Coordinates of C-alpha atoms in Angstrom, one line a residue:
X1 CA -1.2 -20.7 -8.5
X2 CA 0.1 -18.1 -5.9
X3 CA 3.7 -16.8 -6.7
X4 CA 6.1 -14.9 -4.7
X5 CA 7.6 -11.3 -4.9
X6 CA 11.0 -11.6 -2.8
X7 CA 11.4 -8.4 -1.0
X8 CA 15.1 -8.9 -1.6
X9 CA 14.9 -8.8 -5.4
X10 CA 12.6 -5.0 -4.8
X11 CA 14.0 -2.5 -6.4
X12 CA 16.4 0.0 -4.3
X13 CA 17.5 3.3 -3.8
X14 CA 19.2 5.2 -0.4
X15 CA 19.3 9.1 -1.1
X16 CA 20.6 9.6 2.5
X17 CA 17.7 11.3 3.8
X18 CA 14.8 8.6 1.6
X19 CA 15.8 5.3 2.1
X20 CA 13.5 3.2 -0.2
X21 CA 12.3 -0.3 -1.7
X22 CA 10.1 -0.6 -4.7
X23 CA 7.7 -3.8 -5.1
X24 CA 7.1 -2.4 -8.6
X25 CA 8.9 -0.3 -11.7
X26 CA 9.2 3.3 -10.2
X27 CA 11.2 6.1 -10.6
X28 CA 14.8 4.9 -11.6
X29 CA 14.1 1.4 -11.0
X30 CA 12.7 -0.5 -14.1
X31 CA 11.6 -4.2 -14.8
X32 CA 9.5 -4.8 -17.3
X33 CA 8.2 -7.9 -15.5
X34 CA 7.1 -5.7 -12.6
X35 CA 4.8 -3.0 -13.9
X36 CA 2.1 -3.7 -11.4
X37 CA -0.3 -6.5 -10.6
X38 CA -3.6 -5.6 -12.4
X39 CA -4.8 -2.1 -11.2
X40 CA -2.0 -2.3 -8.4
X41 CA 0.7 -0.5 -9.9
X42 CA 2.8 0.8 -6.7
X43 CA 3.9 -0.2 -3.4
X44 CA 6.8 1.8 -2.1
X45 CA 8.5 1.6 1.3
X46 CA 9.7 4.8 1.9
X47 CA 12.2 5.6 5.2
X48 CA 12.5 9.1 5.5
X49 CA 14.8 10.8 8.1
X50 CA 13.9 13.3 10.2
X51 CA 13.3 16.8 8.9
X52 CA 13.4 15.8 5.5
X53 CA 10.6 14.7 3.0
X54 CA 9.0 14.8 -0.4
X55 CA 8.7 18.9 -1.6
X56 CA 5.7 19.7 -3.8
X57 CA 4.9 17.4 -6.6
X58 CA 1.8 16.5 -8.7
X59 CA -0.4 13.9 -9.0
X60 CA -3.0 12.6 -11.7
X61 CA -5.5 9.7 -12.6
X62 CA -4.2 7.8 -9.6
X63 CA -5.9 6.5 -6.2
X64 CA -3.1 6.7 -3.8
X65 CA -3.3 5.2 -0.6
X66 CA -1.0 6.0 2.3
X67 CA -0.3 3.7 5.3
X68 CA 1.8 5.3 7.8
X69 CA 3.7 2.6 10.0
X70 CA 6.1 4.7 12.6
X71 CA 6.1 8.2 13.0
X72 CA 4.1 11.1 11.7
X73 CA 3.7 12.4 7.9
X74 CA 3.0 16.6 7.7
X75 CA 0.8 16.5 4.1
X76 CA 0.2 19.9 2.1
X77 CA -1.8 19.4 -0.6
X78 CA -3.6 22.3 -3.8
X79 CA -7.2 21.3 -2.3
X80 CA -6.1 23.1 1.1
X81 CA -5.6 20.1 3.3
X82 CA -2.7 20.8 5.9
X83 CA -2.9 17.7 8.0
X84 CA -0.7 15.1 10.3
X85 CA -1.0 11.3 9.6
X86 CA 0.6 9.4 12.7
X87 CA 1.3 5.9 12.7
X88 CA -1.8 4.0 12.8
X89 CA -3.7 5.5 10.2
X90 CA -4.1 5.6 6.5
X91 CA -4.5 8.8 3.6
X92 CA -6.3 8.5 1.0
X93 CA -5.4 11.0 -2.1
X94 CA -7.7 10.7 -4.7
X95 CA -5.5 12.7 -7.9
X96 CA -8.1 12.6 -10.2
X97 CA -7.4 15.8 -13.4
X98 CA -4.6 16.6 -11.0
X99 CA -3.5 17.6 -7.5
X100 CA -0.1 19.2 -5.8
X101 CA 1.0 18.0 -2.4
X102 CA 4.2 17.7 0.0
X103 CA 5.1 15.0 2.7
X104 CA 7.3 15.8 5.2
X105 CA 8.8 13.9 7.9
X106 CA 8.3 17.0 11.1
X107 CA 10.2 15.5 14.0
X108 CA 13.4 16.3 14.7
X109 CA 14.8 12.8 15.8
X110 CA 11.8 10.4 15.3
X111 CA 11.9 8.2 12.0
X112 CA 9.5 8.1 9.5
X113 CA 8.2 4.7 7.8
X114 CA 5.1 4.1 5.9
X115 CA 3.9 2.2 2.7
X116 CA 2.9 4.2 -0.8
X117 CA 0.3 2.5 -2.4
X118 CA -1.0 3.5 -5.9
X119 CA -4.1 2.1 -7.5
X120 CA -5.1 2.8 -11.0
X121 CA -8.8 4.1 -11.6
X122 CA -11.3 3.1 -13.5
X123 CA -12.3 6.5 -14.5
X124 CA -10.0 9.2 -15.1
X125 CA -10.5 13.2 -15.4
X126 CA -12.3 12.9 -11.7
X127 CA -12.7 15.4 -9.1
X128 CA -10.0 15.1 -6.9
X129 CA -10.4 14.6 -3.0
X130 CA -8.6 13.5 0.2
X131 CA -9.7 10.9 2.8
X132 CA -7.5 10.4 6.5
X133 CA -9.0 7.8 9.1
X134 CA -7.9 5.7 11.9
X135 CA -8.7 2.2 10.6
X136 CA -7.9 -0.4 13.7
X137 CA -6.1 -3.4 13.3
X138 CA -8.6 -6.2 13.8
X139 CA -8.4 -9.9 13.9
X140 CA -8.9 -10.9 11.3
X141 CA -9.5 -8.9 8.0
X142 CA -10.3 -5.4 8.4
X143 CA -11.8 -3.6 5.2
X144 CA -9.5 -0.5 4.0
X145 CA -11.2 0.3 1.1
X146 CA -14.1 -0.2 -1.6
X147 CA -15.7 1.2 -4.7
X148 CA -18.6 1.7 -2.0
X149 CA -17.0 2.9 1.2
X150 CA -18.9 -0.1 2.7
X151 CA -18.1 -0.6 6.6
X152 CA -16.4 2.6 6.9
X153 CA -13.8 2.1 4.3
X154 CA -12.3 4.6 2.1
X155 CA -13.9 5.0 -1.1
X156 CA -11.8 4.4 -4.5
X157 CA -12.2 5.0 -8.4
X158 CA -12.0 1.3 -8.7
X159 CA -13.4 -2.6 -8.4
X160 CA -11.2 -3.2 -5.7
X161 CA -11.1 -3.8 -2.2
X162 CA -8.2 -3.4 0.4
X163 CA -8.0 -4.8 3.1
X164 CA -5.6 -4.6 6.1
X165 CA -5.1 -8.4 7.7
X166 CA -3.7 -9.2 11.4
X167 CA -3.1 -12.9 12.4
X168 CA -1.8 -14.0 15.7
X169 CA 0.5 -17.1 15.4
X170 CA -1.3 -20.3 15.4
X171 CA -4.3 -18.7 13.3
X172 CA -5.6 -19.0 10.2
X173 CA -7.9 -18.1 7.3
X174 CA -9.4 -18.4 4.1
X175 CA -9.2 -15.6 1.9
X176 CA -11.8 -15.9 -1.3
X177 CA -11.3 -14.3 -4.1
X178 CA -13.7 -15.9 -6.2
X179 CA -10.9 -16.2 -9.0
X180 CA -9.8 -12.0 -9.1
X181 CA -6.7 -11.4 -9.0
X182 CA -5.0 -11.1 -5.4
X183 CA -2.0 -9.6 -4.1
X184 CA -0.5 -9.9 -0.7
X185 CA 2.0 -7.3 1.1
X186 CA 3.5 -8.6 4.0
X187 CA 4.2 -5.6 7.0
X188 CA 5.3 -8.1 9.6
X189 CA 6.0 -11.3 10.8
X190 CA 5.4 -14.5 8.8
X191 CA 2.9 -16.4 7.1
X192 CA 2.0 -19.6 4.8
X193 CA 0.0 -20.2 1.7
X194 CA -0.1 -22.4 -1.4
X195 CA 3.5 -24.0 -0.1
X196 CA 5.1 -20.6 0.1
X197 CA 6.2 -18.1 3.5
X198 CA 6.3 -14.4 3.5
X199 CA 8.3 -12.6 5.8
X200 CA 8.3 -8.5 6.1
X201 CA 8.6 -6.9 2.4
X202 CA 7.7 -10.2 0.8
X203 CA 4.7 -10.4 -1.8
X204 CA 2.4 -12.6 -2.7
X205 CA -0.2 -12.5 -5.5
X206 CA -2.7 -14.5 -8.1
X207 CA -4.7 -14.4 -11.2
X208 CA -8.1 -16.2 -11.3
X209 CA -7.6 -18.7 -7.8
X210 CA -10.6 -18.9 -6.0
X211 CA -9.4 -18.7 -2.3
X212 CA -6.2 -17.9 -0.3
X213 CA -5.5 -20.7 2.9
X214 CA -3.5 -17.9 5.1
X215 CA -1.9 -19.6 8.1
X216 CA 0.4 -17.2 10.7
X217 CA 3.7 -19.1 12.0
X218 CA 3.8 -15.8 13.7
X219 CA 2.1 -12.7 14.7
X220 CA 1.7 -11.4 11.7
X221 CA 0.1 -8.2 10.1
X222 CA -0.4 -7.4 6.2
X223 CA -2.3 -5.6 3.4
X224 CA -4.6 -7.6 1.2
X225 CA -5.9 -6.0 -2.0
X226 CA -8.7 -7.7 -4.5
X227 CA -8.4 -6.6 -8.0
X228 CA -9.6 -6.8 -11.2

């Protein structure tokens, strides 16, 4: 059976300059119910006005994906890495026996928006490391990342694919996840499956069905993620 995570019933907080909605338990917002979805234990939606940002702060035994949606994020992290990440492309920060890094919003009027993702690993105490591509929006499904870095994915610490899903309305598609446990974060537009529709924010996810019938009422664009 698929069920649905409203993204009205996210967890919430507005610090002025972060304005942010939490799929899953994180920082002050707690539901024991939502503690993650197999090794998918974060998706934040972070806002962040201009100038502003996260200072330095560590990281450990995490994969953590980032998926920049408008604007530009200025990362600083203890491995050396000073680099941009514009809308468009992704970040991957591997923490592994730890790692220090700051996001910044650097425009002075421009918006910032992108999705936090956090994956738990499957081995911990790793070397850490940091990934940055461009990865296109295809039609179809487009492969994010792998435990092999197949078809120019990101490589993770874990049995788990990503995948980043674009639709045009009218279209649809059979996602199989050979009964692993699937999870389904809408970015825009709207979509059907198993009875339900997703809009912007909305979730989706499984244990142990064997495929997905995705069908786009509208353009629609999304990350996919196959777990464990």
């Amino acid at each position: 059976m698929i069920a649905m995570r409203p993204a009205q019933e996210r967890g919430h907080a507005n610090f002025g300059w972060l304005d942010t909605h939490h799929t899953f338990s994180f920082g002050h917002y707690y539901d024991p119910k939502w503690m993650g979805h197999s090794a998918l234990r974060v998706i934040n939606e972070d806002h962040v006005t201009p100038g502003s940002g996260f200072g330095t702060h560590p990281h450990a035994n995490m994969e953590i994906l980032t998926c920049v949606l408008e604007g530009a994020i200025e990362h600083k992290d203890s491995l050396g890495n000073v680099e941009r990440i514009p809308a468009g492309e992704f970040q991957l920060m591997s923490a592994g026996s730890g790692i220090r890094h700051s996001e910044y919003n650097p425009s002075p009027t421009e918006p910032l928006s992108f999705l936090q993702i956090w994956i738990e690993p499957n081995e911990h105490g790793t070397t850490p490391g940091y990934q940055q591509k461009r990865i296109e929006a295809q039609p179809g499904m487009t492969l994010v990342a792998s435990p092999t870095g197949e078809q120019g994915s990101f490589t993770i610490c874990q049995q788990a694919r990503v995948w980043r899903l674009q639709l045009a309305a009218g279209e649809s598609l059979t996602w199989a996840l050979q009964g692993r446990n699937g999870y389904l974060h809408m970015i825009s537009g709207e979509l059907t499956t198993g009875g339900l529709t997703a809009q912007a924010g909305d979730g989706l996810f499984s244990r142990d069905e064997p495929n997905w019938e995705l069908m786009a009422e509208s353009a629609t664009e999304a990350l996919l993620f196959d777990l464990p």
